[in-house]
């Protein structure tokens, strides 16, 4: 990942960047890049000890002192998200960049404390709720941006969301699981990230906020390490053909520091270029339907 700025880039020095999923993988690589650019950081993490270790690491690599705030939250829990959002609003007078990067894949059917299937809760409802709670603070920034980590995995979904099976339980049993049901559920959440980005951008037209999502590509990270030995073995093989976390985070950092991408708000990017997602991912009616369903799920 290059650290060289050009005249077309937005200087991140002294900007406040809030990021989820920054204790490993793409998020950590991005946090390091932001720290090198002297941005102030807010890190939302689940593990206090790990977050403190990352904070120390980031401070060691900066040439000037930067502010690093640590916020501890379980992103599968709406109660926890609401609590951490209140803490952020209390301690952060300004947010310039919000990066919704945290993600997970659960191989077995599990529910959050609100009764929502876990992959959906973490990958879609968490960024939807967190963004909604912080939106007014973002609007106070002269030129804020929201960046969501999506995936080329959304291309697995050929038909519409099965709203009548909103919790996805049918994907985790019998032949559905054998045929990759949990992976399909993950792909649904990545499609949701793209639809959410587009609909949010539409709703924010005329404001100071722009919104983007990106595909980091196949990246060698600790992703999918919580689903047993088979998942770990599969990821070990995939990692042999994967790009580094730094390469995966490159487009994220590029989007964070581009000087003017207002005409591209709501779009999907990969390898520093705007890309066309699937036709399903550009379905405006589906995006509105997803938004309404998501609002019902966070009440």
CSV table of N, CA and C in Angstrom, one decimal, residues 128 203 285 287-297:
chain,number,residue,atom,x,y,z
A,128,UNK,N,-25.6,-1.0,9.9
A,128,UNK,CA,-26.8,-0.2,9.7
A,128,UNK,C,-27.2,0.5,10.9
A,203,UNK,N,-30.4,8.7,0.4
A,203,UNK,CA,-31.0,9.4,1.5
A,203,UNK,C,-30.2,10.6,2.0
A,285,UNK,N,-35.4,-0.8,-5.8
A,285,UNK,CA,-36.6,-1.2,-5.0
A,285,UNK,C,-36.1,-2.2,-3.9
A,287,UNK,N,-33.2,-2.3,-2.5
A,287,UNK,CA,-32.5,-1.6,-1.5
A,287,UNK,C,-33.5,-0.9,-0.5
A,288,UNK,N,-34.6,-0.3,-1.1
A,288,UNK,CA,-35.5,0.3,-0.2
A,288,UNK,C,-36.2,-0.7,0.7
A,289,UNK,N,-36.5,-1.9,0.1
A,289,UNK,CA,-37.2,-3.0,0.9
A,289,UNK,C,-36.3,-3.5,2.0
A,290,UNK,N,-35.0,-3.6,1.7
A,290,UNK,CA,-34.0,-4.0,2.7
A,290,UNK,C,-33.9,-3.0,3.8
A,291,UNK,N,-33.9,-1.7,3.4
A,291,UNK,CA,-33.8,-0.6,4.4
A,291,UNK,C,-35.0,-0.7,5.4
A,292,UNK,N,-36.2,-0.9,4.9
A,292,UNK,CA,-37.4,-0.9,5.7
A,292,UNK,C,-37.4,-2.1,6.6
A,293,UNK,N,-36.9,-3.3,6.1
A,293,UNK,CA,-36.8,-4.5,6.9
A,293,UNK,C,-35.8,-4.3,8.0
A,294,UNK,N,-34.7,-3.7,7.7
A,294,UNK,CA,-33.6,-3.4,8.7
A,294,UNK,C,-34.1,-2.5,9.8
A,295,UNK,N,-34.9,-1.5,9.4
A,295,UNK,CA,-35.4,-0.6,10.5
A,295,UNK,C,-36.3,-1.4,11.4
A,296,UNK,N,-37.1,-2.3,10.9
A,296,UNK,CA,-37.9,-3.2,11.7
A,296,UNK,C,-37.1,-4.1,12.7
A,297,UNK,N,-36.0,-4.5,12.2
A,297,UNK,CA,-35.1,-5.4,13.0
A,297,UNK,C,-34.3,-4.7,14.0
